[in-house]
Tab-separated table of C-alpha atoms (C1' of nucleotides) in Angstrom:
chain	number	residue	atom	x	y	z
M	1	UNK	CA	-49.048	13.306	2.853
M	2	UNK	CA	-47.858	12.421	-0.277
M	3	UNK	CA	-46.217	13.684	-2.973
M	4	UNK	CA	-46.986	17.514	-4.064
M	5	UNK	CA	-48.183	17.562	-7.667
M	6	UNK	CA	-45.722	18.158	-10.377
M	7	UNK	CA	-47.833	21.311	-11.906
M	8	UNK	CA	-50.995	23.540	-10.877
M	9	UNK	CA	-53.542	21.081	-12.021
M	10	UNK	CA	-56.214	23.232	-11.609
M	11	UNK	CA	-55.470	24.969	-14.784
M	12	UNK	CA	-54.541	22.640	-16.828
M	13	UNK	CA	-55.446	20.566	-20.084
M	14	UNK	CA	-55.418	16.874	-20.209
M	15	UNK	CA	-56.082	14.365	-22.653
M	16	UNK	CA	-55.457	14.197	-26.307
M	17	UNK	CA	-53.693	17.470	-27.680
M	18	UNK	CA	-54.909	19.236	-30.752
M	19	UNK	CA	-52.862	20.556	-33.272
M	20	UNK	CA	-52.711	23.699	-31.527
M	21	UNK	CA	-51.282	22.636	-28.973
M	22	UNK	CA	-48.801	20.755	-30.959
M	23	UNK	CA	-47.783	23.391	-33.190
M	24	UNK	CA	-47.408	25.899	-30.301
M	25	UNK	CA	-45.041	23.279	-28.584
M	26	UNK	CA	-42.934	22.568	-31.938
M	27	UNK	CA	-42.620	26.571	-32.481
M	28	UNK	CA	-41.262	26.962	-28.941
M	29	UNK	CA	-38.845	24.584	-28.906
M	30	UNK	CA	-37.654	25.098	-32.179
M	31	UNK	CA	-36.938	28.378	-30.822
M	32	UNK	CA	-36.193	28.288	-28.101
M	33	UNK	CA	-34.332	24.714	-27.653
M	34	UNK	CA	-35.799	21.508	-25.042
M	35	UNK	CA	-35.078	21.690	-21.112
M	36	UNK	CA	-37.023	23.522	-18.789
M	37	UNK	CA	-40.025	21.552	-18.886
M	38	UNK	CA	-41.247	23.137	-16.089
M	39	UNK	CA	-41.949	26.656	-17.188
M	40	UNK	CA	-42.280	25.709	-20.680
M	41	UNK	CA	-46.101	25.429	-20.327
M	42	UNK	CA	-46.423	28.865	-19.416
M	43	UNK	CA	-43.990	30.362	-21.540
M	44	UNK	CA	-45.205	28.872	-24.522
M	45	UNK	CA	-48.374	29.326	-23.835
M	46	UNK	CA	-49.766	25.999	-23.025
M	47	UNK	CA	-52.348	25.000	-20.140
M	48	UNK	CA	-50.424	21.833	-19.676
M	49	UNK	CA	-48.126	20.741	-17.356
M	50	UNK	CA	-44.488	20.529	-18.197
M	51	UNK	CA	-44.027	16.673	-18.139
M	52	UNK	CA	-46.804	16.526	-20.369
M	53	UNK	CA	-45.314	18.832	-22.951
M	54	UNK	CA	-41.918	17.288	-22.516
M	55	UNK	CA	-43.779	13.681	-23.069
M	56	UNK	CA	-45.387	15.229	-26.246
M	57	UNK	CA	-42.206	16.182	-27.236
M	58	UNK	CA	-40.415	13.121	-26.646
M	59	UNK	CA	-43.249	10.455	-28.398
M	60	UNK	CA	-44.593	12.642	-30.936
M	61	UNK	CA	-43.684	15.506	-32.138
M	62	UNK	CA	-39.832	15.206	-31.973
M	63	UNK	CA	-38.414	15.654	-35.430
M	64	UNK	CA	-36.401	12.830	-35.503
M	65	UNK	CA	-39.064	10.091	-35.052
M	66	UNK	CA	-39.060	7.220	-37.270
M	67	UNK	CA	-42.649	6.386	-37.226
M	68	UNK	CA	-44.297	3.747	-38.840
M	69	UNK	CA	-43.938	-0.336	-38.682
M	70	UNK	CA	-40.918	-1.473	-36.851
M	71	UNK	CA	-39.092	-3.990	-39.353
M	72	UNK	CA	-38.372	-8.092	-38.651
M	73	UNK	CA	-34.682	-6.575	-37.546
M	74	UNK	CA	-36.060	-4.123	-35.321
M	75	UNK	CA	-37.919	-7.095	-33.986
M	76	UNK	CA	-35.427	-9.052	-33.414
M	77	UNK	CA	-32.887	-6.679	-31.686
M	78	UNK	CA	-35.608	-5.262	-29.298
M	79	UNK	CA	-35.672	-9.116	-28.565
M	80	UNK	CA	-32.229	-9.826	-28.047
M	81	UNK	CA	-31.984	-6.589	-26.227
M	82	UNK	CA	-34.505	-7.061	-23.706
M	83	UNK	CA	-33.196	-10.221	-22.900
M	84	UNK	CA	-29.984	-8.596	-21.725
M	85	UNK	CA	-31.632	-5.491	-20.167
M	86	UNK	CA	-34.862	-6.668	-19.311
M	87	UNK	CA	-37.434	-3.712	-18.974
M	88	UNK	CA	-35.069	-0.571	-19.075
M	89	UNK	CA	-36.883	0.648	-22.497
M	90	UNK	CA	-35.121	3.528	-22.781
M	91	UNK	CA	-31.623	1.884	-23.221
M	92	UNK	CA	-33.287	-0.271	-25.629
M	93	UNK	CA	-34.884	2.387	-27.537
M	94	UNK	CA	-31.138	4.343	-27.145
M	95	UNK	CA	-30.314	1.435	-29.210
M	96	UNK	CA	-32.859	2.312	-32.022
M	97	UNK	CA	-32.837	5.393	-33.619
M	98	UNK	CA	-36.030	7.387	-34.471
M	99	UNK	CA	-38.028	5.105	-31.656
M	100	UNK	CA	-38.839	6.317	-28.532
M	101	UNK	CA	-39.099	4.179	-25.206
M	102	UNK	CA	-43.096	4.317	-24.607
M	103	UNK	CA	-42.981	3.063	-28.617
M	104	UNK	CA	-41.090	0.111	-28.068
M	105	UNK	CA	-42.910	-0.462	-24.730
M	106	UNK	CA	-45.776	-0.477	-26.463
M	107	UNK	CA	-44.715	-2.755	-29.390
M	108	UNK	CA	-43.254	-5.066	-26.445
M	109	UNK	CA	-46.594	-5.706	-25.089
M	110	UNK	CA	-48.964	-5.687	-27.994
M	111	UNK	CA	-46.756	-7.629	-30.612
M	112	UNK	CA	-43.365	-8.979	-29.521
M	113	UNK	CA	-44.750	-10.475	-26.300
M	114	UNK	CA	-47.362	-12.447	-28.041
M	115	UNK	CA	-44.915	-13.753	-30.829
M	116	UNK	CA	-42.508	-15.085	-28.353
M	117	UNK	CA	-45.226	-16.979	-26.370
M	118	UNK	CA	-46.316	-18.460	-29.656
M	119	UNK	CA	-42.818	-19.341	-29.997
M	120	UNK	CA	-43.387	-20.655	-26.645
M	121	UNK	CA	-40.645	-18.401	-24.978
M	122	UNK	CA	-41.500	-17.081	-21.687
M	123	UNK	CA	-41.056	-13.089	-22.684
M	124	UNK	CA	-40.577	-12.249	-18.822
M	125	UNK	CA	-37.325	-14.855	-19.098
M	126	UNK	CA	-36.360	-15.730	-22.580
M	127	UNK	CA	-36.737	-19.156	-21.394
M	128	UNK	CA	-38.833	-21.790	-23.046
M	129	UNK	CA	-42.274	-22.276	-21.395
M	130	UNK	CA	-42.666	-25.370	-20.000
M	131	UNK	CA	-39.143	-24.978	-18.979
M	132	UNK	CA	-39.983	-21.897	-16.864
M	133	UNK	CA	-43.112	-23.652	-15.847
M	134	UNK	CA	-40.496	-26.480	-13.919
M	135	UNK	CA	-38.501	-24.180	-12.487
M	136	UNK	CA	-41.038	-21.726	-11.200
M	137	UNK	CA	-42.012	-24.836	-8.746
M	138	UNK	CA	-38.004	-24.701	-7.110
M	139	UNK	CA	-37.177	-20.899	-7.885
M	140	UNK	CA	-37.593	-17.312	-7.928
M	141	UNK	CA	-36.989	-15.025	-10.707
M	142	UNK	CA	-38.327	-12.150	-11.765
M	143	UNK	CA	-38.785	-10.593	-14.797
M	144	UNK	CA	-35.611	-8.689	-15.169
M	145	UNK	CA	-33.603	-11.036	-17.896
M	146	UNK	CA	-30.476	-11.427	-16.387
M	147	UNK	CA	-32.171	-14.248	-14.974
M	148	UNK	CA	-31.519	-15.454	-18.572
M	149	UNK	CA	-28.696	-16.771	-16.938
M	150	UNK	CA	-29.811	-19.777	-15.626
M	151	UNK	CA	-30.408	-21.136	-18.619
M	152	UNK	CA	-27.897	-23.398	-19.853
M	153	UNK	CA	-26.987	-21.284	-23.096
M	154	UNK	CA	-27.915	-17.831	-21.888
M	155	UNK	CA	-26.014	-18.931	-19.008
M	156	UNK	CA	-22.660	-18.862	-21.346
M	157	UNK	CA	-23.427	-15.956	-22.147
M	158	UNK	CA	-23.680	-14.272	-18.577
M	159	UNK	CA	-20.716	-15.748	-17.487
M	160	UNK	CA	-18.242	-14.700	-20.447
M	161	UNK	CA	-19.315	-10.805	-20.404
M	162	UNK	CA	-19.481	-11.202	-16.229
M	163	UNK	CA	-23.272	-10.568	-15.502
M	164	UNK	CA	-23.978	-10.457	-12.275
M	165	UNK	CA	-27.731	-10.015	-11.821
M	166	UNK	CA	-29.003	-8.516	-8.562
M	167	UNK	CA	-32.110	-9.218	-9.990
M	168	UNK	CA	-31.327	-12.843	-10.559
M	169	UNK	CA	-32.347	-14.147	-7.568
M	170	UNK	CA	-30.993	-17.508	-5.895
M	171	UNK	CA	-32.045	-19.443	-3.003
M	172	UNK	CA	-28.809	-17.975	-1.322
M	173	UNK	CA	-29.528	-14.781	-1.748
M	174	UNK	CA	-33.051	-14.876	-0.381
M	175	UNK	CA	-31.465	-16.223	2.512
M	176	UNK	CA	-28.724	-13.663	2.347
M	177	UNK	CA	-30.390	-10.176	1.927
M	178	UNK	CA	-27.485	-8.392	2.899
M	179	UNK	CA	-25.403	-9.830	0.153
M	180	UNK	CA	-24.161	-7.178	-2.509
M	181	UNK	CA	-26.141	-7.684	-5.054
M	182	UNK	CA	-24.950	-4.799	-7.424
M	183	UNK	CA	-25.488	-5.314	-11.266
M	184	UNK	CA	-22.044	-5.612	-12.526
M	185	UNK	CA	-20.661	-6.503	-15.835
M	186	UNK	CA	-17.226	-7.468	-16.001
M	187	UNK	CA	-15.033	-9.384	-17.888
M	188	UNK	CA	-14.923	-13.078	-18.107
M	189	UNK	CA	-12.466	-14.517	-15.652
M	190	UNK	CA	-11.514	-16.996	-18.359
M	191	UNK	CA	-9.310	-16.840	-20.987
M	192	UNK	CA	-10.008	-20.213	-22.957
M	193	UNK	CA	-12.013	-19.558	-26.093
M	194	UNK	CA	-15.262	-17.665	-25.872
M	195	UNK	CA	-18.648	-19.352	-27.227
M	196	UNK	CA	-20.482	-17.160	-25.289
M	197	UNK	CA	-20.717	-14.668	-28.037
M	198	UNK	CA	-21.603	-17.102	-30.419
M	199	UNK	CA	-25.156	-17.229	-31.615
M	200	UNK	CA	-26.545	-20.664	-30.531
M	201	UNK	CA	-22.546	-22.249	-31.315
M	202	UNK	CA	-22.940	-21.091	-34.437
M	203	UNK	CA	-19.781	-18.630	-34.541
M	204	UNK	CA	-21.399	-15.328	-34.757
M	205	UNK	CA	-19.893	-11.817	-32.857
M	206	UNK	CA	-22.195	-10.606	-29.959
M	207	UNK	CA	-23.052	-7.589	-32.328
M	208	UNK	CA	-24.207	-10.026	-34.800
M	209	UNK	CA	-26.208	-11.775	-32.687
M	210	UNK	CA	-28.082	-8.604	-31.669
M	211	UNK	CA	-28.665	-8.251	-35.365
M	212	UNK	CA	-25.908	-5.730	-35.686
M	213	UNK	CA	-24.160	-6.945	-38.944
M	214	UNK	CA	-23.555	-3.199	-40.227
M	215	UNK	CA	-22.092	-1.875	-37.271
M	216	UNK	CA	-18.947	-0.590	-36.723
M	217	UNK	CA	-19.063	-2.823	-33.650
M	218	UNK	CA	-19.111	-5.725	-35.879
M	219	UNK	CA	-15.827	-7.616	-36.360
M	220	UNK	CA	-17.034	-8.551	-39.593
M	221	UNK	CA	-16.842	-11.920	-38.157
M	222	UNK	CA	-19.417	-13.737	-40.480
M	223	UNK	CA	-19.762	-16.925	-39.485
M	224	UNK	CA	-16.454	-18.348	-38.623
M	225	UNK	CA	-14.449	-15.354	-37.729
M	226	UNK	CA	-14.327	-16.019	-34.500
M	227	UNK	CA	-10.610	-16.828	-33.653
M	228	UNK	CA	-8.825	-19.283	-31.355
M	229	UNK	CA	-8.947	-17.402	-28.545
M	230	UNK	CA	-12.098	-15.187	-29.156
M	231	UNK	CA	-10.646	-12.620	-27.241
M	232	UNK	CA	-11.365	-9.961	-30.060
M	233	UNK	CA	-14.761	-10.847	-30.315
M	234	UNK	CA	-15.653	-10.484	-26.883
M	235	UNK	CA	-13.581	-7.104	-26.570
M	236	UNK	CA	-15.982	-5.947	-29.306
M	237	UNK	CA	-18.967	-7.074	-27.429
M	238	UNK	CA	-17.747	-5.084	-24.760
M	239	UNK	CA	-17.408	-1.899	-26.655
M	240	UNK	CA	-21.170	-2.425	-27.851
M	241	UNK	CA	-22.750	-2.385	-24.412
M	242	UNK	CA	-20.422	0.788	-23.313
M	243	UNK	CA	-18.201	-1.254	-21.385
M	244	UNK	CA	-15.186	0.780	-20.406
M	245	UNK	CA	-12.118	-1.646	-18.940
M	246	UNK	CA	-14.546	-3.892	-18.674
M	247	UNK	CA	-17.284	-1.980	-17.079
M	248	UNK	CA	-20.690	-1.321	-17.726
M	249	UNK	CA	-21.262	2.285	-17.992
M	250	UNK	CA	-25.322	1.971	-18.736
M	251	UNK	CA	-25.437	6.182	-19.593
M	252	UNK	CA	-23.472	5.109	-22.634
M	253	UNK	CA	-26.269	3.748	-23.550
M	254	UNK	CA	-28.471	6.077	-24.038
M	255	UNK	CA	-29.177	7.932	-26.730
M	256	UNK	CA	-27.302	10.984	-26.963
Y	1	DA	C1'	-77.183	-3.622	-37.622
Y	2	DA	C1'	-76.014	-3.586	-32.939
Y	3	DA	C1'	-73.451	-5.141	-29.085
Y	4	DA	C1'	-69.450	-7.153	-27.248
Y	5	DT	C1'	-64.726	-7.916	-27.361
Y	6	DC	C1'	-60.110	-7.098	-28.792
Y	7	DA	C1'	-56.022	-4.469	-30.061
Y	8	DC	C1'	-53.468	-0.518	-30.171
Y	9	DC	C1'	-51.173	3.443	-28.430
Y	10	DA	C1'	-51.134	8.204	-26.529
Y	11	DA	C1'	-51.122	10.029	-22.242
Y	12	DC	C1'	-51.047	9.940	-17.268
Y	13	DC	C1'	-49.214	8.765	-12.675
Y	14	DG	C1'	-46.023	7.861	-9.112
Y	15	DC	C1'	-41.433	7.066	-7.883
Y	16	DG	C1'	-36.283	7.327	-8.046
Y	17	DT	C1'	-32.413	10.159	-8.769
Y	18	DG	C1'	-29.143	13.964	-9.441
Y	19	DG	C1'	-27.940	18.524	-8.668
Y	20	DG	C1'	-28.208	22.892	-6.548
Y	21	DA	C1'	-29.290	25.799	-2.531
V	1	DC	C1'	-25.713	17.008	5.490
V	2	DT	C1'	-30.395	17.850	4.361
V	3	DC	C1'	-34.013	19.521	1.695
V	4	DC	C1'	-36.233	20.764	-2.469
V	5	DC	C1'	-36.889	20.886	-7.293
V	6	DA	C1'	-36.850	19.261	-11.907
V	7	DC	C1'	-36.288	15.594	-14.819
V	8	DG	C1'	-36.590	10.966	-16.579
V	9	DC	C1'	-38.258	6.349	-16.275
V	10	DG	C1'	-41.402	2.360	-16.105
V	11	DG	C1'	-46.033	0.794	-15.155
V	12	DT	C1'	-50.721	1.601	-15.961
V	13	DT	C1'	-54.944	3.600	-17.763
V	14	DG	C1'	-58.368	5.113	-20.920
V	15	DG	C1'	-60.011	6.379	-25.485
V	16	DT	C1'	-60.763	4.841	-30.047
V	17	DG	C1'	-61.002	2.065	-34.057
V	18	DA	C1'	-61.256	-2.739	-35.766
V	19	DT	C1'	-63.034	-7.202	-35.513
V	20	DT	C1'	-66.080	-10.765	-34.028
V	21	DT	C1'	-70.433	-12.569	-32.395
DNA sequence: AAAATCACCAACCGCGTGGGA
DNA sequence: CTCCCACGCGGTTGGTGATTT
């Protein structure tokens, strides 16, 4: 039973890599290109298995790698962005050029988690502690931070870019486990003026408030740009996430 | 100085998924 | 339609250096 094993294990290195190894992986793929993890090893020359090579690849040796301390901004959009995507590190790190998913992961549990609780900010929810603490005694949620959504703020939020958690779990659904719980975003059914995307009221674009001041997807909005209606903001916000008429299409993403 | 504990992070493991046969 | 393979992802583990006792 059981799943057959991804490589002949018999012959094959584990563990640290020396620099060997490394600079008989970088030579290949330089040329020879990435993709085809599987016969890589062999081809190459390497008693390792292909997902090991590829993860080499990928974490370490990839030219492109930023390396080094992650910055207060870096900090603060892996925040923001794991409270909209929860755990899907590779969309987050898709979002952050030159780091690599297992990076961020890493950060996230060593560093960022530990900040937020001393914050005292639940880093599973985004939600205050003791505030999580209360609810915890009437509901389920898990960690996935669409559940963000019940919080009275975060809960804006949700709403006006149409978030519809499958991992937010209410009492009706755990009665209902047929219900279609697809993760959907969609637009907001309203068309009144949008605070969703400001930052705690305070009139800053969605990019903004993931820290994205210098992006194109930034409406330059400062802090009172936000119009009227909104409705310009939160088309921008839509753009950032890879919404296409108004849905999420998560492959955009990732990093290209 | 030695032992114990903590913190960090590279690497591994198992599973889900998409695509081709 | 089903099966198999390869890839990619997220969770977890284990080694190592730093810090504390």
């Amino acid at each position: 039973m059981g799943r057959s094993p991804c490589c002949e294990k018999a012959h094959t290195n584990k563990g640290a890599w020396t620099k060997e190894e490394d600079d008989r992986l970088i030579a290949y793929i330089r040329a020879h290109g990435e993709g085809c993890w599987r016969s890589l090893p062999k081809a190459a020359g390497l008693l390792r298995c292909g997902k090991s090579c590829r993860l080499r690849w990928i974490n370490y040796l990839r030219p492109d790698l930023k390396r080094g301390n992650f910055t207060e901004e870096e900090d603060e959009l892996i925040i923001k962005l794991h409270s909209l995507l929860g755990n899907k590190w590779s969309l987050i790190a898709g979002r952050l050029p030159g780091r690599t998913d297992n990076e961020i992961k890493n950060y996230w549990n060593t560093h960022i988690r530990r900040k937020l609780l001393t914050r005292g900010i639940d880093p599973a929810t985004h939600r205050p502690l003791n505030e999580t603490a209360q609810d915890s005694a009437t509901t389920t949620t898990i960690s996935f931070a669409a559940s963000s959504a019940i919080k009275e703020e975060d809960q804006k939020i949700s709403t006006s870019i149409g978030i519809v958690g499958k991992e937010s779990i209410n009492p009706v659904q755990e009665k209902c486990p047929d219900l279609n719980l697809e993760l959907r975003i969609s637009p907001p059914s309203q068309t009144k003026p949008v605070e969703s995307f400001k930052s705690g009221g305070r009139g800053v674009c969605f990019s903004c408030s993931l820290g994205l001041k210098d992006s194109k997807s930034c409406c330059s909005c400062g802090m009172d740009n936000i119009g009227p209606t909104g409705a310009g903001t939160s088309n921008i916000a839509y753009d950032f996430l890879g919404l296409k008429n108004g849905v999420l299409d998560y492959r955009s993403l990732e990093m290209k």
